[in-house]
């Protein structure tokens, strides 16, 4: 996939809300004084193109820029014009996902601006935290093709597990914040993550990958796409498994008698299918279904030798109808129905001679109607309704005498509806404003209104200033309210109140040169009544104030060479209680990722550097450690290669941790030394 730069888009004339086809060879480079003068007389047109580039393409910045293998190759870009936004939007597409060697959604998101994921790759566990601008995984909104997939579960290891979401069917991942909360959920304290899956079309094509690596790691992946008349289709399958029995130092979590990691094995199978039918030129019906079967051991932070097993079965299905209203392309109605189920079972020994078992069955039926209406050349309105019927059935069973009293089954449900509207107004050629409202109605926490505002000002042809503010509101999960956690021995609390507060950001979009682009963002949030565990029971523990900085810079050095750097600083301070003044546990102050890549005639070389400053340990400590201490920081180097064998075949090589030094990723979870993955990629 070719990612356009701003110099290409700036001269492309695209009518509002219409499809665009741009041929690279027809575009004149922007490098003369005359061009700059033309920009000054056409600022509105330029900023539409420049903002599209910054927000949707060039600053996504996780892997080097894809370029055509030959200067004679014609590249066609098709899509909808994207409006400038008042908060940054970062995306990463399937080509770049493959180049970085990502095997899960967690590996895709790590290092993207704003994200800190403590534990990915070898021996990855689900406990040590995923944070977007300092907010936990349940304080951000996770979507699949615009539909909610987050479980909002905090017990039994039933949280949204990004390490179990495979990459085989992913076409693109999109990160947004600010006024996106108006459209997709008031609980988006950190932001919104939308995972967009592959769609079919064109000539039938079969892609495959077989890959093997250290510690019995293997990946088998296949994708088949095509079309038949008005029907397009996409099918994919992936199997991933690894033993993860590498050597770890004394004091590491789950270090067995042989000095190797114990119970870190994982096996998952993922299936995906998509059908899309063009009923006529203005109506499209699409259906996609995905399933996951995951079986894995748990490392559980740092108990001496944890033997718990986690089984996770998931199904997600969505039916969508997209209709162009009227006779023009300025009004689109999208209706979506979806179903999501996550079924978790966990079991293991307790206190040596006893046992424990937990089961969670989380289900959600969602309906959404959205109208995207360009009411005038200067005004766009997105409005609609969201509905969700959610249920959670749980079962606890423990043979530990003092916990037998909590054994039993619980079945609870919740219904919620939201009316939303986001209006985007082009006040002048250089000034844009956004105003949003989301009115929520719930069966158990009443109704509440969450507004949002944003603005963007094109100060000059190479500089834009933006900012946003949004009111946020997250209700406790049904598990936190009603279900005893026999794994952690955490008690529920039916008297919990909602987490409330606000999030904001301010930033700059800068074009330093035609192929050198940067986004710099200050972000913050204030969250009241944050949920946490006190004395083994869920409680509203108090206030958290978060302030931070994001930086994303991308430079296309030459047609074959490119580089990027992403950096995030997060100061997430506890504002009340016994830990007042401390950084939130497991939230690092600094994370960064830098990459440089070369591509020519099918050959690819990509070098990545990752930095993690360390995070506060909090609990499950080694003797003598304090919960005020931080794990050590680390710097890591990875190398990815693609060697063409033929036009249809290529050999892939990924070498991780080139320094061959084991280090603590987070809270007693360790990264092995130098590891490898070697694979064969095919396209027919």
XYZ file of C-alpha atoms in Angstrom:
684
model
C 0.000 0.000 0.000
C 1.484 3.355 -1.056
C 1.174 6.025 1.591
C 0.829 9.457 -0.052
C 2.822 12.420 1.209
C 1.535 15.937 1.442
C 3.313 17.193 -1.677
C 1.304 14.740 -3.740
C -1.991 15.488 -2.083
C -1.612 19.240 -2.129
C -2.053 19.426 -5.898
C -4.803 16.808 -6.061
C -8.194 18.350 -6.614
C -10.824 16.329 -4.772
C -14.419 17.400 -4.461
C -15.862 17.215 -0.959
C -17.143 13.739 -0.044
C -16.326 12.258 -3.428
C -14.104 9.374 -4.436
C -10.572 10.350 -5.442
C -8.239 8.771 -7.975
C -4.725 10.235 -8.019
C -1.947 9.107 -10.366
C 1.510 9.891 -9.088
C 3.019 10.546 -12.510
C 0.469 13.340 -13.130
C 1.424 15.333 -10.037
C 3.958 18.139 -10.111
C 6.377 18.231 -7.137
C 5.950 21.178 -4.783
C 9.423 22.666 -4.714
C 9.369 26.136 -6.269
C 8.645 29.622 -5.024
C 5.757 29.787 -7.468
C 4.226 26.768 -5.788
C 4.493 28.419 -2.392
C 2.782 31.512 -3.745
C 0.039 29.329 -5.165
C -0.387 27.807 -1.696
C -0.926 31.216 -0.162
C -3.753 31.902 -2.585
C -5.314 28.458 -2.035
C -4.875 27.903 1.725
C -8.190 26.202 2.232
C -7.463 23.643 -0.481
C -3.930 23.056 0.812
C -4.993 22.494 4.396
C -7.563 19.932 3.387
C -4.772 17.980 1.720
C -2.133 18.656 4.378
C -4.452 17.731 7.249
C -5.454 14.521 5.508
C -1.803 13.614 5.219
C -0.913 14.392 8.818
C -3.941 12.777 10.342
C -4.409 9.699 8.188
C -1.179 8.792 6.444
C 2.296 10.062 6.917
C 2.473 10.388 10.681
C 1.158 6.960 11.440
C 4.721 6.158 11.706
C 5.232 2.686 12.973
C 7.260 1.264 10.106
C 9.117 2.780 7.162
C 7.277 4.255 4.225
C 6.228 1.813 1.468
C 7.436 2.833 -1.983
C 6.863 1.287 -5.403
C 9.682 -0.969 -6.546
C 10.099 0.828 -9.871
C 9.942 4.463 -10.872
C 7.823 3.419 -13.860
C 5.159 1.819 -11.688
C 1.865 3.666 -11.587
C 0.286 3.963 -8.161
C -3.429 4.627 -7.849
C -4.888 5.912 -4.621
C -8.626 5.611 -4.113
C -10.662 6.732 -1.133
C -12.725 9.395 0.531
C -11.373 12.824 1.352
C -10.650 13.024 5.076
C -11.413 16.239 6.874
C -8.850 17.851 9.163
C -9.341 16.932 12.813
C -8.897 18.850 16.050
C -6.927 16.010 17.660
C -4.276 13.740 16.134
C -5.211 10.554 14.294
C -2.567 7.864 13.836
C -2.971 4.827 11.593
C -0.881 1.851 10.575
C -1.774 -0.363 7.602
C -1.303 -4.065 6.891
C 1.916 -3.599 4.907
C 3.599 -1.789 7.751
C 2.178 -4.237 10.289
C 3.856 -7.046 8.367
C 7.159 -5.196 8.061
C 7.468 -4.782 11.814
C 6.715 -8.487 12.328
C 3.687 -7.939 14.566
C 1.818 -11.119 15.548
C -0.861 -9.466 17.715
C -2.738 -6.203 18.169
C -0.554 -5.468 21.198
C 2.567 -5.585 19.021
C 0.910 -3.261 16.501
C 0.051 -0.634 19.101
C 3.274 -0.645 21.106
C 5.335 2.397 20.349
C 2.546 4.277 18.579
C 2.178 7.805 19.969
C 0.341 7.801 23.290
C 0.542 4.041 23.840
C 2.515 2.171 26.493
C 2.135 -1.619 26.433
C 4.319 -3.204 29.062
C 4.397 -6.779 27.873
C 4.302 -8.047 24.283
C 5.987 -10.807 22.327
C 7.722 -13.700 24.038
C 6.109 -14.670 27.331
C 3.525 -11.906 27.017
C 0.949 -11.970 29.791
C -2.337 -10.109 30.241
C -1.728 -8.532 33.632
C 0.918 -5.878 33.322
C -1.073 -3.236 31.552
C -2.020 -1.494 28.333
C -2.218 2.274 28.654
C -3.309 4.924 26.176
C -2.344 8.367 27.469
C -2.193 6.891 30.969
C -5.708 5.406 30.796
C -6.219 1.670 31.326
C -7.599 -0.635 28.673
C -11.150 -0.270 30.038
C -10.797 3.528 30.007
C -10.414 3.593 26.226
C -12.812 2.423 23.524
C -11.778 -0.525 21.338
C -13.683 -1.075 18.099
C -13.748 -3.640 15.315
C -14.903 -1.961 12.100
C -16.508 0.741 14.228
C -18.247 -1.733 16.571
C -17.389 -2.073 20.291
C -15.365 -5.161 21.260
C -14.061 -4.195 24.707
C -15.260 -6.513 27.481
C -15.155 -3.910 30.312
C -14.101 -6.833 32.527
C -11.430 -6.515 35.206
C -11.546 -9.936 36.924
C -10.760 -13.577 36.078
C -8.225 -12.448 33.481
C -11.240 -11.495 31.353
C -10.022 -8.106 30.152
C -9.683 -7.159 26.511
C -6.561 -9.144 25.615
C -4.675 -7.440 22.799
C -2.056 -10.203 22.839
C -4.731 -12.638 21.595
C -5.975 -10.537 18.657
C -4.128 -11.854 15.596
C -3.018 -9.683 12.698
C -3.986 -11.940 9.782
C -7.281 -10.185 9.026
C -6.266 -6.633 9.980
C -6.138 -4.082 7.173
C -5.540 -1.004 9.311
C -5.524 0.212 12.918
C -6.619 3.754 13.668
C -6.018 5.745 16.876
C -8.034 8.864 17.652
C -9.011 10.958 20.648
C -10.807 14.160 21.610
C -14.192 14.521 19.938
C -14.072 10.853 18.853
C -15.522 10.125 22.302
C -18.730 11.850 21.194
C -19.104 9.387 18.336
C -17.984 6.152 19.984
C -18.252 6.294 23.757
C -17.991 8.620 26.739
C -15.642 6.153 28.460
C -12.826 7.111 26.044
C -10.617 8.743 28.667
C -7.521 7.804 26.680
C -9.003 7.587 23.213
C -10.512 5.327 20.569
C -8.789 2.397 18.829
C -10.527 1.140 15.682
C -9.298 -2.141 14.171
C -10.357 -2.278 10.520
C -10.396 -5.708 8.886
C -9.678 -6.766 5.318
C -12.276 -6.622 2.575
C -12.319 -8.449 -0.720
C -12.376 -7.271 -4.308
C -10.596 -7.634 -7.614
C -8.925 -10.742 -8.977
C -8.893 -13.735 -6.601
C -5.647 -13.606 -4.626
C -4.162 -16.062 -2.146
C -1.559 -14.923 0.389
C 0.218 -17.262 2.759
C 2.872 -17.228 5.457
C 4.663 -20.017 7.300
C 7.036 -18.847 10.005
C 9.133 -20.569 12.667
C 11.263 -19.182 15.454
C 12.851 -19.433 18.863
C 11.241 -21.413 21.689
C 8.985 -23.399 19.352
C 7.266 -20.325 17.981
C 5.298 -20.937 14.789
C 2.793 -18.988 12.706
C 0.650 -20.270 9.834
C -1.406 -17.679 8.022
C -3.586 -17.653 4.918
C -5.750 -14.991 3.241
C -7.994 -15.376 0.207
C -9.689 -12.350 -1.358
C -11.573 -11.696 -4.560
C -14.902 -10.833 -6.110
C -17.649 -12.282 -8.265
C -19.766 -9.645 -9.907
C -21.217 -7.351 -7.237
C -20.068 -9.661 -4.425
C -16.616 -9.308 -2.874
C -15.199 -11.674 -0.286
C -12.268 -12.113 2.092
C -11.349 -15.181 4.137
C -8.436 -15.671 6.510
C -7.050 -18.116 9.041
C -4.138 -17.916 11.449
C -2.597 -20.312 13.939
C 0.012 -19.031 16.363
C 1.731 -21.012 19.076
C 4.828 -20.776 21.250
C 6.273 -22.595 24.252
C 8.147 -19.565 25.637
C 10.354 -21.764 27.810
C 13.398 -19.497 27.806
C 15.838 -18.944 30.650
C 15.012 -16.221 33.181
C 17.037 -14.909 36.143
C 16.426 -15.629 39.814
C 13.485 -13.544 41.016
C 11.612 -13.641 37.708
C 7.941 -14.576 37.616
C 7.310 -18.302 37.106
C 10.936 -19.397 37.119
C 10.943 -23.186 37.190
C 13.447 -25.498 38.844
C 15.415 -25.672 35.585
C 15.791 -21.890 35.462
C 13.346 -21.511 32.574
C 10.041 -19.697 32.289
C 7.201 -22.006 33.313
C 3.562 -22.006 32.120
C 4.173 -19.355 29.474
C 2.904 -21.391 26.518
C 0.209 -20.074 24.184
C -1.818 -21.425 21.263
C -4.516 -19.581 19.349
C -6.584 -20.114 16.213
C -8.312 -17.219 14.457
C -10.857 -17.352 11.635
C -12.271 -14.396 9.706
C -14.691 -13.921 6.835
C -16.151 -10.891 5.063
C -18.832 -10.635 2.381
C -19.755 -7.333 0.762
C -22.558 -6.931 -1.770
C -23.138 -3.813 -3.864
C -26.930 -3.821 -4.117
C -26.685 -0.885 -6.511
C -24.255 2.019 -7.001
C -25.567 3.718 -3.843
C -26.238 0.851 -1.439
C -23.801 -1.688 0.012
C -24.491 -4.541 2.407
C -21.589 -6.163 4.262
C -21.196 -8.979 6.778
C -18.064 -9.947 8.679
C -17.533 -12.692 11.256
C -14.423 -13.444 13.302
C -13.685 -16.115 15.886
C -10.847 -16.739 18.324
C -9.866 -19.843 20.263
C -7.038 -19.212 22.714
C -5.404 -21.594 25.187
C -2.573 -20.333 27.341
C -0.776 -20.456 30.641
C -0.690 -17.478 32.982
C 2.314 -15.848 34.605
C 0.207 -13.849 37.069
C 2.684 -11.056 37.845
C 5.090 -12.815 40.138
C 3.827 -15.659 42.279
C 6.670 -18.171 42.751
C 5.217 -20.756 40.334
C 1.797 -20.009 38.896
C -0.023 -22.893 37.169
C -3.314 -21.218 36.227
C -4.646 -21.850 32.710
C -6.832 -19.485 30.714
C -9.215 -20.552 27.943
C -10.750 -17.793 25.853
C -13.321 -18.276 23.087
C -14.610 -15.259 21.195
C -17.021 -14.616 18.358
C -17.804 -11.264 16.757
C -20.291 -10.725 13.942
C -21.435 -7.523 12.291
C -23.952 -6.673 9.569
C -23.782 -3.209 8.010
C -25.850 -1.377 5.414
C -24.397 1.774 3.869
C -26.769 3.933 1.840
C -26.092 7.142 -0.074
C -29.171 9.301 0.384
C -30.560 11.677 -2.208
C -28.966 12.228 -5.596
C -25.597 13.548 -4.428
C -22.709 12.221 -2.342
C -23.221 14.538 0.628
C -25.464 12.318 2.775
C -24.608 8.800 3.965
C -26.668 6.624 6.295
C -24.942 3.641 7.920
C -26.896 1.057 9.919
C -25.019 -1.610 11.876
C -26.066 -4.626 13.929
C -23.430 -6.641 15.780
C -22.951 -9.382 18.351
C -19.898 -10.000 20.497
C -19.264 -12.852 22.937
C -16.216 -13.534 25.104
C -16.214 -16.783 27.068
C -13.449 -17.198 29.642
C -12.603 -20.093 31.913
C -9.633 -20.137 34.250
C -8.564 -22.874 36.619
C -5.624 -23.825 38.749
C -4.387 -24.994 42.144
C -4.852 -22.875 45.261
C -2.644 -22.988 48.342
C -1.076 -26.266 47.257
C -3.822 -28.786 48.081
C -6.912 -26.877 46.934
C -8.287 -25.786 43.568
C -10.231 -22.907 42.068
C -12.205 -22.323 38.887
C -13.743 -19.217 37.391
C -16.038 -18.750 34.411
C -17.224 -15.599 32.666
C -19.613 -15.373 29.726
C -19.786 -11.801 28.415
C -22.237 -10.978 25.624
C -23.286 -7.767 23.904
C -25.842 -7.049 21.192
C -25.221 -3.669 19.553
C -27.172 -1.506 17.122
C -26.018 1.773 15.595
C -27.510 4.218 13.117
C -25.300 7.070 11.923
C -26.052 9.830 9.441
C -23.046 11.661 7.978
C -24.435 14.788 6.329
C -22.538 17.536 4.534
C -25.224 20.153 5.105
C -23.260 22.823 3.250
C -19.789 23.343 1.860
C -18.660 24.657 5.259
C -20.635 22.412 7.611
C -20.690 18.679 8.331
C -22.981 16.915 10.807
C -22.538 13.345 12.082
C -25.395 12.243 14.296
C -27.172 9.077 15.308
C -28.004 6.578 18.013
C -26.096 3.753 19.743
C -27.794 0.919 21.637
C -26.287 -1.966 23.573
C -27.799 -4.847 25.534
C -24.986 -6.408 27.576
C -25.009 -9.403 29.899
C -22.453 -11.139 32.094
C -22.802 -14.603 33.601
C -20.195 -15.691 36.105
C -19.455 -18.767 38.172
C -16.974 -19.167 41.021
C -15.836 -22.434 42.534
C -13.094 -22.753 45.142
C -12.251 -25.611 47.484
C -10.341 -23.317 49.858
C -12.411 -23.570 53.073
C -12.565 -19.834 53.833
C -13.648 -18.976 50.278
C -16.347 -21.634 49.841
C -18.940 -19.124 51.067
C -18.430 -17.132 47.844
C -19.061 -20.073 45.494
C -22.040 -19.687 43.199
C -23.393 -18.232 39.986
C -24.300 -14.669 39.037
C -26.164 -13.456 35.960
C -26.525 -9.702 35.381
C -27.410 -7.473 32.451
C -27.310 -3.826 31.430
C -28.990 -1.788 28.713
C -27.670 1.523 27.501
C -28.544 3.954 24.740
C -26.765 7.053 23.502
C -27.789 9.871 21.195
C -24.800 11.594 19.627
C -24.106 14.543 17.356
C -20.810 16.025 16.191
C -20.879 19.186 14.110
C -17.802 20.337 12.186
C -17.878 23.933 10.944
C -15.343 25.540 8.607
C -15.448 29.085 9.995
C -12.964 30.390 7.428
C -10.359 29.123 5.007
C -8.000 28.498 7.931
C -10.224 27.991 10.995
C -12.295 24.915 11.844
C -14.412 24.206 14.937
C -16.081 21.060 16.294
C -18.888 20.810 18.847
C -20.250 17.486 20.063
C -22.878 16.141 22.460
C -23.434 12.576 23.642
C -26.536 11.939 25.767
C -26.329 8.574 27.537
C -29.176 6.575 29.086
C -28.426 3.464 31.175
C -30.545 0.955 33.045
C -28.411 1.109 36.205
C -26.581 4.465 36.289
C -29.247 6.850 35.033
C -28.635 9.390 32.288
C -25.801 11.843 31.738
C -24.633 14.294 29.082
C -21.042 14.486 27.841
C -20.081 17.448 25.622
C -16.931 17.936 23.544
C -15.330 20.841 21.683
C -12.371 21.219 19.355
C -10.693 23.748 17.090
C -7.996 23.843 14.441
C -6.248 26.892 12.971
C -3.977 26.857 9.934
C -1.529 29.553 10.993
C 0.501 29.241 7.784
C 0.820 26.793 4.900
C 3.228 24.701 6.998
C 1.835 25.070 10.522
C -1.493 24.197 12.150
C -2.538 24.604 15.792
C -5.271 22.379 17.259
C -6.941 21.590 20.550
C -9.847 19.635 22.027
C -11.691 18.998 25.279
C -14.165 16.222 26.124
C -16.208 15.234 29.161
C -15.768 11.529 30.011
C -17.794 9.033 32.048
C -17.117 5.325 32.622
C -19.490 3.046 34.515
C -18.168 0.141 36.633
C -18.135 -3.245 34.955
C -20.772 -5.795 35.881
C -17.998 -8.002 37.261
C -16.761 -5.249 39.584
C -20.287 -4.756 40.888
C -21.503 -8.322 41.382
C -18.994 -11.157 40.778
C -16.494 -12.529 43.286
C -13.092 -13.177 41.732
C -11.933 -16.548 43.001
C -8.601 -16.183 41.190
C -7.463 -12.971 42.875
C -9.873 -13.282 45.839
C -11.318 -9.846 45.081
C -14.783 -8.995 46.400
C -17.316 -7.116 44.252
C -18.937 -3.888 45.409
C -22.504 -3.059 44.298
C -22.129 0.480 45.692
C -19.460 1.599 43.229
C -19.976 4.919 41.462
C -18.893 5.925 37.971
C -15.505 7.317 37.036
C -16.031 10.861 35.751
C -13.843 13.684 34.536
C -12.476 15.228 31.365
C -9.675 14.849 28.822
C -7.993 17.511 26.716
C -5.200 18.037 24.227
C -3.379 20.814 22.364
C -0.871 20.408 19.602
C 0.976 21.445 16.477
C 1.107 19.916 13.000
C 4.270 21.013 11.213
C 5.540 20.421 7.706
C 9.274 21.053 8.101
C 9.941 20.142 4.469
C 7.946 18.527 1.647
C 8.826 15.046 2.984
C 9.486 15.836 6.649
C 6.374 16.019 8.819
C 5.743 16.219 12.548
C 2.898 16.184 15.076
C 3.438 17.336 18.645
C 0.681 17.028 21.254
C 0.209 17.904 24.898
C -2.504 15.750 26.493
C -4.110 15.670 29.904
C -7.003 14.247 31.886
C -8.577 14.494 35.312
C -10.447 11.389 36.470
C -12.476 11.332 39.674
C -13.506 8.226 41.639
C -11.085 5.953 39.829
C -11.750 2.264 40.500
C -9.202 0.078 42.250
C -8.684 -2.595 44.887
C -8.511 -1.672 48.574
C -8.163 -4.487 51.124
C -9.294 -7.075 48.563
C -12.468 -5.229 47.481
C -13.336 -2.993 44.556
C -13.594 0.643 45.652
C -13.636 4.144 44.228
C -10.086 4.975 45.242
C -9.989 8.645 44.232
C -8.449 11.163 41.872
C -5.851 10.722 39.116
C -4.352 13.668 37.206
C -2.535 12.878 33.966
C -0.353 15.147 31.840
C 1.846 14.118 28.971
C 3.476 14.777 25.627
C 3.377 12.941 22.289
C 5.747 13.442 19.394
C 5.570 11.779 15.989
C 8.022 12.670 13.226
C 8.336 11.038 9.809
C 10.926 11.693 7.118
C 11.025 10.270 3.606
C 14.771 10.656 3.105
C 14.868 9.279 -0.443
C 12.600 7.103 -2.607
C 14.034 3.956 -0.986
C 14.870 5.305 2.483
C 12.570 6.507 5.257
C 12.631 6.963 9.011
C 10.272 7.761 11.866
C 10.378 8.448 15.587
C 7.516 8.290 18.107
C 7.838 9.412 21.716
C 5.358 9.546 24.623
C 5.842 11.039 28.081
C 3.103 10.292 30.651
C 2.885 11.757 34.156
C -0.106 9.933 35.726
C -0.222 11.097 39.329
C -2.502 9.702 42.031
C -4.245 12.719 43.559
C -5.776 11.283 46.733
C -5.525 8.435 49.235
C -2.517 6.727 50.773
C -0.602 6.715 47.461
C -1.128 10.411 46.757
C 1.684 11.844 44.660
C 2.814 8.495 43.238
C 2.845 7.556 39.576
C 0.124 5.054 38.650
C 1.488 1.531 38.869
C 2.756 0.004 35.605
C 2.504 3.332 33.720
C 6.006 4.274 32.456
C 7.057 7.885 32.270
C 8.646 7.531 28.840
C 8.379 5.193 25.870
C 9.844 5.709 22.414
C 10.253 3.888 19.120
C 12.518 4.783 16.214
C 12.722 3.066 12.864
C 14.698 3.355 9.655
C 13.934 1.352 6.549
C 15.146 0.604 3.041
C 13.088 -0.914 0.237
C 14.002 -1.605 -3.384
C 12.899 -4.221 -5.942
C 11.359 -6.506 -3.332
C 14.260 -6.228 -0.853
C 13.461 -4.724 2.533
C 15.582 -3.899 5.575
C 13.965 -2.364 8.671
C 15.777 -1.516 11.912
C 13.787 -0.598 15.036
C 14.858 0.812 18.389
C 12.468 0.720 21.364
C 12.891 2.468 24.716
C 11.005 1.926 27.997
C 11.851 4.014 31.067
C 10.593 1.507 33.661
C 7.343 1.418 35.651
C 6.308 1.310 39.307
C 6.031 -2.267 40.568
C 3.010 -1.807 42.878
C 2.415 -5.387 44.105
C 3.499 -9.066 43.999
C 7.024 -7.966 44.881
C 10.186 -9.863 45.651
C 11.250 -9.779 49.319
C 12.904 -6.464 50.091
C 11.350 -4.599 47.142
C 9.110 -1.577 47.704
C 5.906 -0.734 45.869
C 7.428 2.708 45.311
C 10.302 1.267 43.289
C 10.463 1.205 39.515
C 11.614 -1.578 37.251
C 14.780 -0.797 35.311
C 14.565 0.943 31.972
C 15.678 -0.772 28.786
C 16.665 -0.112 25.185
C 16.065 -2.738 22.519
C 17.131 -3.224 18.870
C 15.213 -5.347 16.330
C 15.932 -6.098 12.677
C 13.498 -7.164 9.954
C 14.460 -8.410 6.484
C 12.592 -9.475 3.369
C 14.543 -11.307 0.663
C 12.726 -11.832 -2.667
C 12.927 -15.321 -4.143
C 10.560 -14.623 -7.022
C 7.726 -12.246 -7.773
C 5.384 -14.446 -5.730
C 7.743 -15.672 -2.980
C 9.847 -13.992 -0.343
C 11.831 -15.032 2.730
C 11.246 -13.030 5.911
C 13.680 -12.787 8.811
C 13.061 -11.070 12.152
C 15.834 -10.784 14.733
C 14.730 -9.385 18.093
C 16.913 -8.052 20.894
C 20.108 -7.780 18.846
C 22.098 -6.935 21.982
C 21.323 -10.463 23.260
C 20.693 -9.174 26.779
C 17.780 -10.411 28.882
C 15.941 -7.591 30.630
C 12.868 -7.040 32.797
C 9.992 -5.872 30.610
C 7.695 -5.119 33.535
C 7.236 -6.304 37.121
C 9.302 -9.510 36.980
C 8.332 -10.474 33.417
C 11.516 -10.864 31.343
C 12.457 -10.621 27.688
C 14.775 -13.397 26.437
C 18.062 -12.650 24.692
C 18.481 -12.711 20.922
C 15.582 -14.497 19.205
C 14.746 -15.212 15.589
C 11.774 -15.864 13.318
C 12.223 -17.079 9.746
C 9.340 -17.432 7.323
C 8.244 -17.910 3.736
C 5.691 -15.461 2.321
C 3.725 -16.184 -0.846
C 1.229 -14.364 -3.078
C -0.668 -16.029 -5.929
